[in-house]
Amino acid sequence: MEIITCNCSDCEHRSCARHVPIFSQLNKVQLERVLSLIKRRKYKKGEIILFEGNESKNLMIINRGKVKAYRYTPEGKEQILSIYSSGDFIGEMNILINQHSTYNAEALENTHICMIYKEDFEKLIHDYPDISLNIIEELVKRLEKTQSMLQSLGTKDIESRIGTMLLDFARNYGKDNKEGVLINLPLNREGMANYIGVTRETISRKLNALQEESIIEIIGNKKILVKNIEALSQSV
Amino acid sequence: MEIITCNCSDCEHRSCARHVPIFSQLNKVQLERVLSLIKRRKYKKGEIILFEGNESKNLMIINRGKVKAYRYTPEGKEQILSIYSSGDFIGEMNILINQHSTYNAEALENTHICMIYKEDFEKLIHDYPDISLNIIEELVKRLEKTQSMLQSLGTKDIESRIGTMLLDFARNYGKDNKEGVLINLPLNREGMANYIGVTRETISRKLNALQEESIIEIIGNKKILVKNIEALSQSV
DNA sequence: CGGCTTGTTGAACGTGATCAACTGGAGTGG
DNA sequence: CCACTCCAGTTGATCACGTTCAACAAGCCG
């Protein structure tokens, strides 16, 4: 017997609300209500989903794809704040507190977004207070992650920053295999540079150095195999 | 007629719950209930309130004083994550999600803390869901602030990082006067260095440079007068 | 007043940024 | 299917800036 995963648009639409941490406490009926409020939208790789300074009237939940949140430094360089993927929400500034977005969000690949209109979402929270608790949990986790990034950027030693980033990628986008962890990089070299606040050239050189130490293996531009994750961990 | 501000311990105790953003929606009766759950504790300057890795069974609300939250970088240097003052809470890792603290918290001056036991706080949130919304608001603001710090540390130009810090201090600890904004520094030179990820010597040199440009005036080690706040702003 | 911590200043050093030239690979069109 | 283009990535050489190390000065506490 064959297991069929349905990919029809209706089913995909339904997965907007399921598997989303902030709705995890809701029962079937409640989820149906959430679904009825959702509008979907697709973004192509490279498209901007959210602009810094703009106000959006929707909470945006990532259903499929990856998104980078970033700002520009005074020098005009892009500083990536975070990478979000399916199940994560963005646009919290507009919806959870009444402010304009403080970052840009760009689709790193073709991305499907589920949108809930602000006032609808406020009613949801009011009716199902458990959603608030889930949001709090998610926000505390984001805060912790951002603080870790902060700690990493406060570190002078750039090898250690790269180590932190690679470990982070290994956890989120890596697949274990017999030789180590194979990472499908969510960012190109320039993106990685903007993630840890260095230049593209430095990333190139340092990754090479790690490869010469046999800690990683660079497979084209889109993949990295981490062969010695302990060596990476202890540098951090 | 004279206005008398009561400083008796009972009144001070009551201010634990009043003026605290997360309880701002509560009425008098509800506040009384919160007050009945609070235990107070005093910390001397330099004492550690919260240890990274420890679990505390209390949410801690700062009633008086200032607290720095920090971690250590791989190199063993202290990285300050945030400075909290009266009305702010710490210990969210222990209470809001079930994890050990991810940072240390140290009293920057003599500090009074109001503590609410975890299970009591959970009941409070359950009974008064507005508290959750206030917590969400506070967490989003903290996230935004941490992201701004991240952006600042991603910036190579150190004058700009110092500018960001001074503007932050001016907003939170500054008093306007005819010559500019007088900042009562919450941190000493080393603290400032650990806040923006540089060395104490660099802080010293850069503050001097800013003084020579007549942008600031260094008044002893505890105060700085920002004479030209625009100049500072435009470097950021 | 003396001892100790905190801050300042100077000189040399090292590391990542910058600039520039080159390479490789993906995508396009003939 | 190959040739061409163009952008991403690499590599090398130089430079600039903040760190480091060291000595000294100033505050602050008893």
XYZ file of N, CA and C (backbone and C1' of nucleotides) in Angstrom, chain B residues 156-158 197-199 201-202 205-206 221-222, chain D residues 17-24 26-29:
120
model
N 30.954 47.872 11.187
C 32.392 47.916 11.435
C 32.776 49.203 12.153
N 32.243 50.310 11.676
C 32.620 51.611 12.175
C 32.260 51.768 13.653
N 33.293 51.905 14.460
C 33.082 51.894 15.897
C 32.545 53.213 16.416
N 31.091 45.644 22.407
C 32.035 44.672 21.872
C 33.373 45.245 21.445
N 33.922 46.162 22.228
C 35.271 46.673 21.959
C 36.067 46.623 23.267
N 37.266 47.182 23.236
C 38.046 47.199 24.472
C 37.880 48.538 25.194
N 40.176 50.478 26.224
C 41.062 51.504 25.656
C 40.410 52.221 24.480
N 39.729 51.446 23.651
C 39.084 52.042 22.480
C 37.987 53.015 22.900
N 39.615 56.224 23.988
C 40.108 57.029 22.869
C 38.983 57.670 22.071
N 37.933 56.901 21.808
C 36.853 57.413 20.962
C 36.039 58.489 21.674
N 33.950 60.447 35.467
C 33.771 59.117 34.893
C 32.317 58.662 34.884
N 31.443 59.459 35.490
C 30.065 59.005 35.663
C 29.061 59.751 34.800
P 41.372 54.142 9.278
O 40.622 53.288 10.378
C 39.997 52.057 10.029
C 40.173 51.100 11.172
C 40.133 51.786 12.532
O 39.112 51.174 13.272
C 42.018 50.341 12.370
P 38.555 51.761 14.639
O 38.868 50.550 15.627
C 38.357 49.266 15.297
C 39.118 48.218 16.055
C 39.132 48.420 17.559
O 38.931 47.156 18.166
C 41.350 48.332 16.748
P 38.945 46.907 19.741
O 40.238 46.002 19.913
C 40.357 44.835 19.111
C 41.715 44.201 19.331
C 42.044 43.913 20.797
O 42.450 42.550 20.914
C 43.778 45.205 19.776
P 42.642 41.903 22.349
O 44.210 42.050 22.618
C 45.117 41.769 21.569
C 46.509 42.223 21.965
C 46.840 42.074 23.453
O 48.037 41.327 23.575
C 47.403 44.244 22.677
P 48.472 40.672 24.972
O 49.660 41.631 25.432
C 50.661 41.976 24.492
C 51.510 43.116 25.022
C 51.739 43.094 26.534
O 53.111 43.328 26.786
C 50.936 45.202 25.865
P 53.747 43.206 28.232
O 54.046 44.723 28.593
C 54.628 45.571 27.607
C 54.644 46.991 28.124
C 54.794 47.103 29.649
O 55.702 48.147 29.970
C 52.923 48.309 28.937
P 56.366 48.216 31.417
O 56.333 49.772 31.716
C 56.467 50.705 30.649
C 55.640 51.934 30.978
C 55.711 52.360 32.447
O 56.084 53.728 32.528
C 53.473 52.257 31.712
P 56.399 54.406 33.945
O 55.178 55.421 34.066
C 54.732 56.125 32.904
C 53.317 56.593 33.129
C 53.089 57.280 34.493
O 52.593 58.572 34.247
C 51.362 55.768 33.977
P 46.804 62.850 36.942
O 45.379 62.238 37.316
C 44.572 61.686 36.274
C 43.387 60.955 36.887
C 42.809 61.643 38.127
O 41.408 61.544 38.033
C 43.382 59.424 38.644
P 40.462 62.667 38.651
O 39.397 61.774 39.435
C 39.876 60.628 40.079
C 38.823 59.555 40.116
C 37.912 59.715 41.324
O 36.725 58.951 41.114
C 39.536 58.010 41.693
P 35.487 59.085 42.066
O 35.765 57.936 43.142
C 35.815 56.570 42.720
C 36.145 55.687 43.901
C 35.487 56.138 45.217
O 34.859 55.014 45.810
C 37.809 55.794 45.509
P 33.747 55.193 46.902
O 34.309 54.308 48.107
C 34.511 52.906 47.913
C 35.569 52.400 48.854
C 35.411 52.883 50.292
O 34.588 52.002 51.027
C 37.706 52.934 49.571
